[in-house]
Every structure is written in structure tokens, then in C-alpha cells.
Coordinates of C-alpha atoms and ligand atoms in Angstrom, one line a residue:
M1 CA 53.5 -21.5 -8.4
T2 CA 55.9 -18.8 -10.6
A3 CA 58.9 -17.4 -9.4
L4 CA 59.3 -14.3 -12.2
N5 CA 63.2 -14.6 -11.5
S6 CA 63.0 -17.9 -12.2
P7 CA 64.7 -19.3 -15.8
S8 CA 61.1 -20.8 -16.7
A9 CA 59.3 -17.6 -15.8
G10 CA 58.9 -16.5 -19.6
A11 CA 57.1 -19.7 -20.1
S12 CA 54.2 -18.5 -17.7
A13 CA 51.1 -16.9 -18.6
A14 CA 51.3 -14.3 -15.9
A15 CA 55.4 -13.4 -16.9
S16 CA 54.4 -13.4 -20.9
P17 CA 55.7 -10.2 -22.4
A18 CA 53.7 -7.4 -23.3
A19 CA 55.7 -5.8 -25.8
G20 CA 54.7 -6.5 -29.8
H21 CA 50.9 -4.8 -29.1
G22 CA 50.9 -2.1 -31.9
E23 CA 53.2 -4.4 -33.9
G24 CA 50.9 -7.2 -34.7
P25 CA 47.5 -7.4 -36.5
A26 CA 44.8 -5.4 -34.9
T27 CA 41.9 -7.0 -33.1
P28 CA 38.4 -4.9 -34.2
A29 CA 35.0 -5.5 -32.4
T30 CA 31.7 -4.5 -32.3
A31 CA 29.5 -3.9 -29.4
R32 CA 25.9 -3.9 -30.4
R33 CA 22.3 -2.8 -28.8
S34 CA 21.8 -5.2 -26.0
G35 CA 19.0 -6.2 -24.0
G36 CA 19.2 -4.7 -20.2
L37 CA 22.2 -5.6 -18.1
E38 CA 22.0 -7.8 -15.2
G39 CA 24.1 -9.4 -12.5
R40 CA 26.9 -9.2 -9.7
V41 CA 30.1 -8.7 -10.6
R42 CA 33.6 -7.9 -9.2
V43 CA 35.9 -5.8 -11.4
P44 CA 39.6 -6.6 -11.3
G45 CA 42.0 -5.1 -9.0
D46 CA 43.1 -1.6 -8.4
K47 CA 46.1 -0.7 -11.2
S48 CA 47.6 2.1 -9.6
V49 CA 47.4 0.3 -5.8
S50 CA 48.4 -3.0 -7.9
H51 CA 51.8 -1.0 -9.0
R52 CA 52.5 0.5 -5.3
A53 CA 52.3 -3.1 -3.8
L54 CA 54.6 -4.4 -5.8
I55 CA 57.2 -1.8 -5.7
F56 CA 56.9 -0.9 -2.0
G57 CA 56.8 -5.1 -1.8
M58 CA 60.4 -4.7 -3.2
F59 CA 61.8 -1.7 -1.1
A60 CA 60.6 -3.7 1.9
E61 CA 62.2 -6.3 4.4
G62 CA 60.8 -9.5 4.6
V63 CA 57.9 -10.8 2.5
T64 CA 54.9 -8.8 1.3
R65 CA 51.8 -11.0 0.3
I66 CA 49.5 -9.2 -2.0
T67 CA 45.6 -10.3 -2.9
G68 CA 43.6 -9.2 -5.2
L69 CA 46.6 -7.9 -7.9
L70 CA 45.7 -6.8 -11.2
E71 CA 46.9 -9.2 -13.6
G72 CA 46.7 -6.9 -16.8
E73 CA 50.0 -6.1 -18.6
D74 CA 50.5 -2.9 -17.3
V75 CA 51.0 -4.1 -13.4
L76 CA 53.1 -7.4 -15.1
N77 CA 55.4 -5.1 -16.7
T78 CA 55.8 -3.6 -13.2
A79 CA 56.1 -7.1 -11.7
K80 CA 58.9 -8.1 -14.2
S81 CA 61.0 -5.0 -13.3
C82 CA 60.8 -5.3 -9.7
A83 CA 62.5 -9.0 -10.1
A84 CA 65.2 -7.6 -12.6
L85 CA 65.8 -4.9 -10.1
G86 CA 66.6 -8.0 -7.4
A87 CA 63.3 -8.5 -5.3
K88 CA 62.1 -11.8 -5.6
V89 CA 58.4 -12.0 -7.0
T90 CA 56.3 -14.9 -6.9
R91 CA 52.4 -15.6 -8.4
L92 CA 51.2 -18.1 -6.1
S93 CA 47.5 -18.3 -7.7
E94 CA 45.1 -16.0 -9.3
G95 CA 46.0 -12.6 -7.9
T96 CA 47.9 -13.8 -4.9
W97 CA 51.7 -13.0 -5.5
E98 CA 54.7 -12.9 -2.5
V99 CA 57.4 -10.2 -3.0
E100 CA 60.2 -10.8 -1.2
G101 CA 62.2 -7.0 -0.8
V102 CA 65.5 -6.1 -1.1
G103 CA 65.5 -3.2 1.4
A104 CA 65.4 0.2 1.0
R105 CA 68.6 0.6 -0.1
G106 CA 69.2 -2.6 -1.6
L107 CA 68.3 -2.4 -5.6
S108 CA 70.6 -3.9 -8.0
T109 CA 71.5 -2.9 -11.7
P110 CA 69.1 -4.9 -14.0
A111 CA 70.8 -6.9 -16.5
A112 CA 68.5 -6.0 -19.5
P113 CA 66.2 -2.7 -20.4
L114 CA 63.1 -2.5 -18.2
D115 CA 60.0 -2.8 -20.7
F116 CA 57.0 -1.0 -19.2
G117 CA 54.8 -1.5 -22.2
N118 CA 51.7 0.9 -22.2
S119 CA 52.0 1.7 -18.7
G120 CA 52.9 5.1 -17.6
T121 CA 52.5 5.0 -14.1
G122 CA 55.3 1.7 -14.0
V123 CA 58.0 3.9 -16.0
R124 CA 57.5 6.8 -13.5
L125 CA 57.2 5.4 -10.4
M126 CA 60.1 3.1 -11.1
M127 CA 62.3 6.0 -12.5
G128 CA 61.5 7.2 -9.0
A129 CA 62.5 4.4 -7.1
V130 CA 65.8 4.1 -9.3
A131 CA 66.9 7.6 -8.9
G132 CA 68.0 7.2 -5.3
Q133 CA 69.6 3.9 -5.7
N134 CA 73.4 2.6 -6.6
V135 CA 71.7 1.6 -10.1
T136 CA 71.7 2.2 -13.5
A137 CA 68.8 1.6 -15.5
T138 CA 67.2 1.6 -19.4
F139 CA 63.5 2.7 -19.3
D140 CA 61.4 1.6 -22.4
G141 CA 57.9 0.8 -23.4
D142 CA 55.7 0.7 -26.6
A143 CA 55.0 3.2 -29.3
S144 CA 52.3 4.9 -27.3
L145 CA 54.5 5.4 -24.4
R146 CA 57.7 6.6 -26.1
R147 CA 55.8 9.3 -27.3
R148 CA 54.4 10.4 -23.6
P149 CA 56.4 13.1 -21.9
M150 CA 58.9 12.2 -19.0
K151 CA 61.0 15.4 -18.6
R152 CA 57.7 16.4 -15.6
V153 CA 59.7 12.8 -13.9
L154 CA 63.2 13.7 -14.7
D155 CA 63.2 17.2 -14.0
P156 CA 62.7 17.0 -10.0
L157 CA 64.8 13.1 -10.4
T158 CA 67.4 15.2 -11.7
A159 CA 67.2 18.1 -9.4
M160 CA 67.8 15.5 -6.5
G161 CA 71.2 14.4 -8.4
A162 CA 69.8 11.3 -10.6
Q163 CA 71.6 11.4 -14.0
V164 CA 70.4 11.2 -17.3
A165 CA 72.3 8.9 -19.4
S166 CA 70.8 8.7 -22.4
A167 CA 67.2 9.4 -23.7
A168 CA 65.8 9.9 -27.0
E169 CA 64.2 13.6 -28.1
G170 CA 62.5 15.6 -25.5
G171 CA 64.1 13.2 -22.4
R172 CA 61.5 10.3 -24.2
L173 CA 61.9 6.6 -24.0
P174 CA 64.1 5.2 -24.7
L175 CA 66.3 6.1 -21.7
S176 CA 69.2 5.6 -19.4
L177 CA 68.5 7.1 -15.8
K178 CA 71.8 6.5 -13.4
G179 CA 70.5 7.2 -9.6
S180 CA 72.8 8.1 -6.9
T181 CA 72.9 7.2 -3.4
A182 CA 74.0 10.7 -2.3
L183 CA 70.6 12.2 -3.7
K184 CA 69.8 15.5 -1.9
A185 CA 66.2 15.5 -0.7
T186 CA 64.0 18.3 -2.0
T187 CA 60.9 20.9 -1.7
Y188 CA 59.1 20.2 -5.0
E189 CA 56.1 21.8 -5.9
T190 CA 54.3 19.7 -8.9
P191 CA 53.7 21.9 -12.1
M192 CA 50.3 19.8 -13.2
P193 CA 48.3 17.7 -10.9
S194 CA 49.5 14.1 -11.4
A195 CA 49.7 11.5 -9.0
Q196 CA 52.6 9.8 -11.5
V197 CA 55.0 12.7 -10.9
K198 CA 54.5 13.2 -6.9
S199 CA 55.1 9.3 -6.5
A200 CA 58.2 9.6 -8.5
V201 CA 59.4 11.9 -6.2
L202 CA 58.4 10.2 -2.8
L203 CA 59.6 6.7 -3.7
A204 CA 63.4 8.8 -5.1
G205 CA 63.2 10.4 -1.5
I206 CA 63.2 7.0 0.1
G207 CA 67.1 7.0 -0.7
A208 CA 67.6 10.9 0.1
A209 CA 68.5 11.9 3.4
G210 CA 66.8 14.3 4.9
E211 CA 63.1 15.4 4.4
T212 CA 61.6 15.1 1.0
V213 CA 58.5 17.5 0.6
V214 CA 56.0 17.6 -2.6
I215 CA 53.5 20.7 -2.5
E216 CA 50.2 19.7 -4.6
R217 CA 48.1 22.5 -5.6
E218 CA 45.3 19.9 -6.4
A219 CA 45.0 16.8 -4.3
T220 CA 45.7 13.6 -6.5
R221 CA 45.5 10.3 -6.0
D222 CA 46.9 9.2 -2.4
H223 CA 47.6 5.6 -2.6
T224 CA 51.8 6.0 -2.7
E225 CA 51.3 8.4 0.9
R226 CA 48.8 5.5 2.1
M227 CA 51.2 2.6 1.4
L228 CA 54.3 4.4 2.9
E229 CA 52.7 4.6 5.8
H230 CA 51.9 1.0 5.5
F231 CA 55.0 -0.3 5.2
G232 CA 56.4 1.9 8.2
A233 CA 58.0 5.1 7.0
D234 CA 57.8 8.5 8.5
I235 CA 55.2 10.6 6.5
R236 CA 53.4 13.6 7.3
V237 CA 50.6 14.8 5.3
E238 CA 48.7 18.4 5.8
P239 CA 46.7 20.3 3.6
H240 CA 47.7 23.2 1.4
G241 CA 45.5 26.1 0.1
A242 CA 42.0 25.2 -1.0
H243 CA 42.9 21.8 -2.8
G244 CA 46.2 21.0 -1.9
R245 CA 48.4 18.8 0.0
R246 CA 51.9 19.2 1.6
I247 CA 53.4 16.3 1.8
T248 CA 56.6 15.2 3.9
L249 CA 58.6 12.2 3.9
K250 CA 61.6 11.5 6.0
G251 CA 64.2 9.7 4.2
R252 CA 65.8 6.2 4.1
P253 CA 63.3 4.7 6.1
A254 CA 63.5 1.1 6.9
L255 CA 60.2 -0.1 5.5
K256 CA 59.0 -3.6 6.6
A257 CA 57.2 -5.9 4.4
A258 CA 53.0 -5.2 4.9
P259 CA 50.3 -7.2 3.2
V260 CA 48.3 -5.6 0.8
D261 CA 44.7 -6.2 -0.4
V262 CA 43.9 -4.8 -3.1
P263 CA 40.2 -3.4 -4.0
A264 CA 38.2 -3.7 -7.1
D265 CA 39.5 -0.7 -9.5
P266 CA 37.0 2.1 -9.8
S267 CA 38.3 3.3 -13.0
S268 CA 37.8 -0.2 -14.3
A269 CA 34.0 -0.6 -12.6
A270 CA 33.2 2.9 -13.9
F271 CA 32.9 0.8 -17.8
P272 CA 29.6 -1.8 -16.7
L273 CA 28.8 1.3 -14.7
V274 CA 28.2 3.4 -17.6
A275 CA 26.5 0.7 -19.5
A276 CA 24.2 -0.2 -16.6
L277 CA 23.4 3.4 -17.0
I278 CA 22.9 3.8 -20.0
V279 CA 21.1 0.5 -21.4
P280 CA 17.3 0.5 -20.8
G281 CA 16.3 -2.0 -18.2
S282 CA 19.7 -2.8 -16.6
D283 CA 20.3 -3.6 -12.9
I284 CA 23.5 -4.4 -11.7
V285 CA 25.5 -4.7 -8.7
L286 CA 29.4 -4.0 -8.6
T287 CA 31.0 -5.4 -5.6
D288 CA 34.1 -4.3 -3.5
V289 CA 35.1 -0.9 -5.2
M290 CA 37.5 1.5 -3.8
M291 CA 35.7 4.2 -3.0
N292 CA 38.7 6.4 -1.9
P293 CA 37.4 10.0 -2.3
L294 CA 40.3 11.1 -4.8
R295 CA 39.0 8.4 -6.9
T296 CA 35.3 8.9 -7.0
G297 CA 34.3 12.3 -9.3
L298 CA 32.7 9.7 -11.6
I299 CA 30.2 8.7 -9.6
T300 CA 29.7 12.5 -8.0
T301 CA 29.1 13.5 -11.4
L302 CA 26.7 10.9 -12.3
L303 CA 25.2 11.6 -9.2
E304 CA 24.5 14.8 -10.5
M305 CA 23.6 14.2 -13.6
G306 CA 20.6 11.6 -12.3
A307 CA 22.2 8.5 -11.8
S308 CA 20.4 5.7 -10.1
I309 CA 23.9 4.6 -8.0
E310 CA 22.7 3.0 -4.5
V311 CA 26.0 2.9 -2.4
V312 CA 25.0 -0.3 -0.5
A313 CA 27.6 -1.6 1.9
E314 CA 30.2 1.2 2.1
R315 CA 32.8 -0.5 4.9
T316 CA 36.6 -0.3 5.3
E317 CA 38.9 -3.2 3.9
G318 CA 42.9 -2.7 4.3
G319 CA 42.6 1.1 4.7
E320 CA 40.4 1.7 2.1
R321 CA 36.9 3.3 1.8
V322 CA 35.2 0.2 -0.3
A323 CA 31.5 -0.4 -1.5
D324 CA 29.0 -2.0 -3.3
L325 CA 27.3 -0.1 -6.0
R326 CA 24.1 -1.4 -7.3
V327 CA 23.9 0.7 -10.8
R328 CA 20.2 1.0 -12.8
H329 CA 19.2 2.7 -16.0
S330 CA 18.6 6.3 -15.3
R331 CA 17.5 9.3 -17.7
L332 CA 20.5 11.6 -17.3
K333 CA 20.6 15.0 -17.8
G334 CA 23.6 17.0 -18.6
V335 CA 25.7 18.9 -16.1
E336 CA 28.9 21.5 -15.5
V337 CA 32.0 19.8 -14.5
P338 CA 34.2 21.5 -13.2
P339 CA 38.0 21.7 -13.4
E340 CA 38.9 21.2 -10.0
R341 CA 37.6 17.7 -10.4
A342 CA 39.6 16.4 -13.1
P343 CA 42.3 14.8 -10.8
A344 CA 39.7 12.6 -8.9
M345 CA 38.1 11.4 -12.2
I346 CA 41.2 11.6 -14.7
D347 CA 40.8 8.5 -16.2
E348 CA 37.2 8.5 -16.5
Y349 CA 36.4 11.6 -18.6
P350 CA 36.4 9.0 -22.0
V351 CA 33.3 7.1 -20.3
L352 CA 31.9 10.1 -19.0
A353 CA 31.3 11.3 -22.7
V354 CA 29.7 8.4 -23.2
A355 CA 27.3 8.9 -20.7
A356 CA 27.1 12.5 -21.6
A357 CA 25.9 11.1 -25.1
F358 CA 22.7 9.7 -23.8
A359 CA 22.2 12.8 -21.6
D360 CA 19.3 15.5 -22.0
G361 CA 21.1 18.4 -22.9
V362 CA 24.9 19.5 -22.6
T363 CA 27.9 18.4 -20.5
A364 CA 30.4 20.6 -20.2
M365 CA 33.7 18.7 -18.9
R366 CA 36.2 21.4 -18.1
G367 CA 39.9 21.7 -17.9
L368 CA 41.1 18.4 -19.7
S369 CA 44.8 19.4 -20.6
E370 CA 46.1 16.4 -19.0
L371 CA 44.1 13.9 -20.8
R372 CA 46.1 15.6 -23.9
V373 CA 49.5 13.3 -22.9
K374 CA 47.6 10.0 -21.7
E375 CA 48.0 7.0 -23.5
S376 CA 46.7 8.7 -26.8
D377 CA 45.7 12.7 -26.9
R378 CA 42.1 11.6 -25.4
L379 CA 40.4 14.7 -25.6
A380 CA 41.2 14.3 -29.6
A381 CA 40.3 10.8 -29.4
V382 CA 37.2 11.0 -27.3
A383 CA 35.8 14.0 -30.1
D384 CA 36.8 11.8 -33.2
G385 CA 35.2 8.8 -31.8
L386 CA 32.2 11.0 -30.8
A387 CA 32.1 12.1 -34.3
A388 CA 32.3 8.5 -35.7
C389 CA 29.0 7.6 -33.9
G390 CA 27.0 10.7 -35.1
I391 CA 27.2 12.6 -31.4
A392 CA 27.1 16.6 -31.1
H393 CA 30.1 17.8 -29.3
E394 CA 32.6 20.5 -29.6
V395 CA 36.2 21.0 -28.2
K396 CA 37.0 24.6 -26.8
G397 CA 40.5 25.0 -25.6
D398 CA 41.0 22.3 -22.7
D399 CA 37.4 21.8 -22.3
L400 CA 34.8 19.0 -23.8
L401 CA 31.4 19.7 -24.7
V402 CA 28.6 17.2 -25.2
T403 CA 25.2 17.6 -26.5
G404 CA 22.8 14.5 -25.5
G405 CA 19.4 12.9 -26.3
A406 CA 17.7 9.7 -25.9
T407 CA 19.0 8.0 -28.8
V408 CA 22.3 7.6 -30.3
G409 CA 23.3 6.3 -33.9
G410 CA 26.3 4.9 -33.3
G411 CA 28.9 3.8 -36.0
G412 CA 32.8 3.7 -36.4
P413 CA 35.1 2.2 -36.3
V414 CA 36.3 4.3 -34.0
A415 CA 40.0 4.9 -33.8
T416 CA 41.6 3.6 -30.6
H417 CA 45.3 4.7 -30.5
M418 CA 46.5 1.9 -28.6
D419 CA 44.4 3.3 -25.6
H420 CA 42.5 0.8 -23.7
R421 CA 40.1 3.1 -22.5
I422 CA 39.0 5.1 -25.6
A423 CA 38.2 1.0 -26.6
M424 CA 36.2 0.1 -23.5
S425 CA 33.9 3.5 -23.8
F426 CA 32.8 3.2 -27.4
L427 CA 32.6 -0.6 -27.0
V428 CA 30.0 0.5 -23.6
L429 CA 28.8 3.2 -26.1
G430 CA 27.7 0.6 -28.9
L431 CA 25.3 -1.4 -26.5
A432 CA 22.9 1.5 -26.0
S433 CA 23.5 2.6 -29.8
E434 CA 21.0 2.2 -32.4
N435 CA 23.3 0.5 -34.7
G436 CA 26.0 -0.6 -32.5
V437 CA 29.6 0.7 -32.2
S438 CA 32.7 -0.9 -33.6
V439 CA 36.6 -0.2 -32.3
D440 CA 39.4 -0.6 -34.4
D441 CA 41.4 -2.7 -32.1
V442 CA 40.6 -3.9 -29.0
A443 CA 43.9 -5.7 -27.3
F444 CA 45.2 -2.6 -25.8
I445 CA 42.2 -3.3 -23.1
A446 CA 44.4 -6.1 -21.5
T447 CA 46.3 -3.8 -19.8
S448 CA 44.1 -2.2 -17.2
F449 CA 40.8 -4.7 -17.7
P450 CA 41.5 -8.2 -19.2
T451 CA 38.4 -9.6 -18.2
F452 CA 36.4 -7.2 -19.8
M453 CA 34.9 -8.7 -22.5
P454 CA 34.1 -12.0 -20.8
M455 CA 32.4 -9.9 -18.1
M456 CA 30.0 -7.5 -20.1
R457 CA 29.1 -10.7 -22.0
A458 CA 28.3 -12.2 -18.7
L459 CA 26.0 -9.2 -18.1
G460 CA 23.9 -9.5 -21.1
A461 CA 26.5 -7.4 -23.4
V462 CA 26.7 -8.6 -27.1
I463 CA 30.1 -7.9 -28.1
D464 CA 31.8 -9.9 -30.7
Ligands
S3P1 O1 49.2 7.5 -10.2 C1 48.9 6.8 -10.4 O2 48.7 5.3 -10.1 C2 48.2 7.4 -11.8 C3 47.7 8.7 -12.1 C4 46.8 9.4 -13.3 O3 48.0 10.2 -14.0 P1 48.7 11.3 -14.0 O4 49.6 11.1 -12.3 O5 49.8 11.1 -15.2 O6 47.7 12.4 -14.1 C5 46.0 8.4 -14.0 O7 45.9 8.8 -14.8 C6 46.6 7.1 -14.0 O8 45.7 6.2 -14.9 C7 47.5 6.1 -12.7
PEP2 C1 46.5 7.1 -18.0 C2 46.4 5.7 -17.3 O1 47.8 4.7 -17.4 P1 49.1 4.9 -17.4 O2 49.3 6.6 -17.1 O3 49.6 4.1 -16.5 O4 49.8 4.5 -18.8 C3 45.1 5.1 -17.6 O5 45.1 4.2 -17.1 O6 44.1 5.3 -18.0

């Protein structure tokens, strides 16, 4: 058992600092043409739900027990920040954690800057959490996170009454935010489809008197709304326009500890899933995959492409739809992926581009502007990686068009730019290519899917 607050916490694996990636030597790897993948695996817990379970545990009165928590670096950094803000965070065993909360108004000023490593979700949600508290905190991250836009969160938070004490150019990290207990509840329409921005405003709304309303023109993942309800807040979600939602949170709720069972992450499942589709002879089962409709855009798209994905046992667990997925090698065909589907598959475009490389004809992915502000500029990184592997493609404005076929040469080294999803996507591509694919650095895979390499090898993937 390890308490993150204890003086010895720094010595435990679960609490080891994530800082340092991108500064030390890179770890290259090569994925080679593999025989059919076989087996039954459960990918680690959902990253979005894991961050939120810790944060709501911090805000709740009582002890929240979390099972299936993703022990990836992004989430471990959030756990450490919750501890630094006053919660008692304890790892009981693999994936099982307890958070003794401080109550919805009880955060305290941390002694040192909060380091979120590579994680946009961690840093943006925690800025929202701090905004309505009597707390001043400094937020920082690695070189990738320092490049990412934070103004999208700072704009609504400062309009509510939080103050930016200092920030790097353009409102980037490192920055210090001074929260306020007199935060004004607001009505905010998010200018871009972003669950992180929506969640930051709602988390700030916990500390504000009155109703905080967030309007989104396109619905994004709703884990924050579900968890607010699960922890006892008064929250209302209504449709808004054709694809959007209006979310109303009554401020200063008394949040009560509640158990959270984290389902398997559909964004991680995407990698073995696409690998099984493109490697001839494959037949695998992915268990307990979260099937929240705001996360299943990739499955919808792959089914349209002709993928053999059988939803074996769909059920509700811990308030989320989950299912086992049987996936078999399939001949795929190119399709149009409409822009309105982007929020439901935003992190899956790199690996969809890999599936598209093996599909007959053109797959057109439309409306990908948000991909430019992820851990890397994913539109550019995917295009460069496809070029390095000899795959015909075109970037037209914010659209990516990939022309696929039955065989792919492969190659590399693909530049991964501190981006876990670029690294995993191109390793998957290598498994079905003639000559394999090498990537320049696999270190960042540990941010979201620390068991990726052993799990893929257990299915029969050749990666060295
Ligand atoms: O809220 C979340 O947990 C996430 C929201 C998405 O980011 P945006 O809010 O920037 O779209 C997604 O890309 C990220 O991996 C996780
Ligand atoms: C975009 C991602 O994460 P984050 O924004 O939390 O860094 C991701 O995991 O693909």
C-alpha cells in the first residue's frame, strides 16, 4: 500500500515522477510483419474516467474507492496533484486506489508546482478544479504540454473570476492560477468541441454560487457530467440544436464519495482492434470495452468500412455501457468520415489512418482541426508517418485523405513527436506491412497504455 502523501511515496513505482521524457535518450522500436493475432485481452482502464475519478474523489466527502484505474503516467500525475492539493491518495493494489476527499470547498495551496507531464486532460481539468478554491497553484508539464493552448480554459475561468498570476507567452505553461471563493457562475458556450474545456468550466462551477451552464454545439464525451451526478451533484443535461447539449450545474454541491469501476479504454482498445483487422489470420477478443456512444466513432467508421467487429456481450457496468468485442481480419473499403463524428473518435484518427492504408480506395477524414493541438500536430505527424511508409495521402485544409490497398511497404523511422498515439499507430501499421515499420521513440506510450508492448506481443505481434 502506498500513500502518495507519505514521505516515502517518491520511492514507489506508482508514484514515480513522469518528468524527464523527451529529455533523456529516445527509445526506438520496430514492428515487423506478424502472423495472425490471437487471444483475449483487457486493455487498461479508461484514461478520461481515471482522471475524473481521482478529481471527484478529491472533491468528495469520505473515501472513494476506484478499481481498474489506469496506472499510466498521465493519470499518476493527476493522482500526485490531488495529493498535493490536500486529498489522501492511496494505492492499495494494481488498479485499486482510495481517495480520501477534502470536500467541494476544501482544496489547499500546494507546496510546489504541479507537474502534469504530457497530459492535457490532467492540467486543464485541474485548472478548473482550482479556479473556485482559495488556492494559488503553478501548473507545468513537459515540452509537448508547454506548447499546447491553455487560453481555451483560461478565458472562461478568468471570466468567472480566477486570476492568471503569471504565464508563459500566449497563456501557455508554466502558469500560476489564483482561484477565488467568490467565483461567478456563468453561461459559457465552448468555441470548439472540447470535453476538457467543458469539464474545466463545470469543475470551476463546483466552487461558484448559482448555476453554471455549459453549451456545446457538438456533444463531446460526457464523463464529467456522469460523474457529477454519481457523486451527488444537481446536474441537468438537455439537447441543444442538432448535435449539441446544454449542461446546467447547481453550484456548491455537497459531493459524497462514491465507488468508481473504470471500464477498459476504447481509445487504447483501438490499437489491438485495428491490428487484428489488418493482420491476415487474426481473431481476437477485447473484453470490457467502454461503449459510451460519445466514444465509439471509430467502431462506427470501421463497421462502415466492412470490419468484422462482433459486439459479444453488451451490458451496463458502473453506469457505462461495456462490451466484449470479437475482431477478425477483414478486407476494408474506403469511406467518408463526416466532420460531426470527430468528437466521438478524436484520439482515434491516427490509427484510423492506419486502417485506411489497408482499405481499398480513398478514406476521407473531414474536419480535423483539433488534431493540430494534441500532444503533437497529429495531422502533420500522421501525414509525415504515412509518407515515410510509402502510403499515398493528401492533407487538404483540415481534411486527411488516405488512399489504401492490400499491401503496404512500410519503412520509417517515423517521428513520434512525444506523442503516444503516433507511436502506437505506426507500430500497428508495421505488423501488417511488407518490411516492418520503425518509430523513433516509444517512451510516451507509458502515458496512456503502459502495457501496450507486452499485450501486443502476447497476441502474437513481433515488436523489437
Ligand atoms: O476530456 C477528456 O478526457 C479528453 C478530451 C479530448 O480532448 P479535447 O477536450 O481537447 O478535445 C481528448 O482528445 C483527450 O484525450 C481526453
Ligand atoms: C489528446 C490526448 O490526451 P491529452 O489531451 O489528455 O494530453 C490523447 O490521449 O490522445
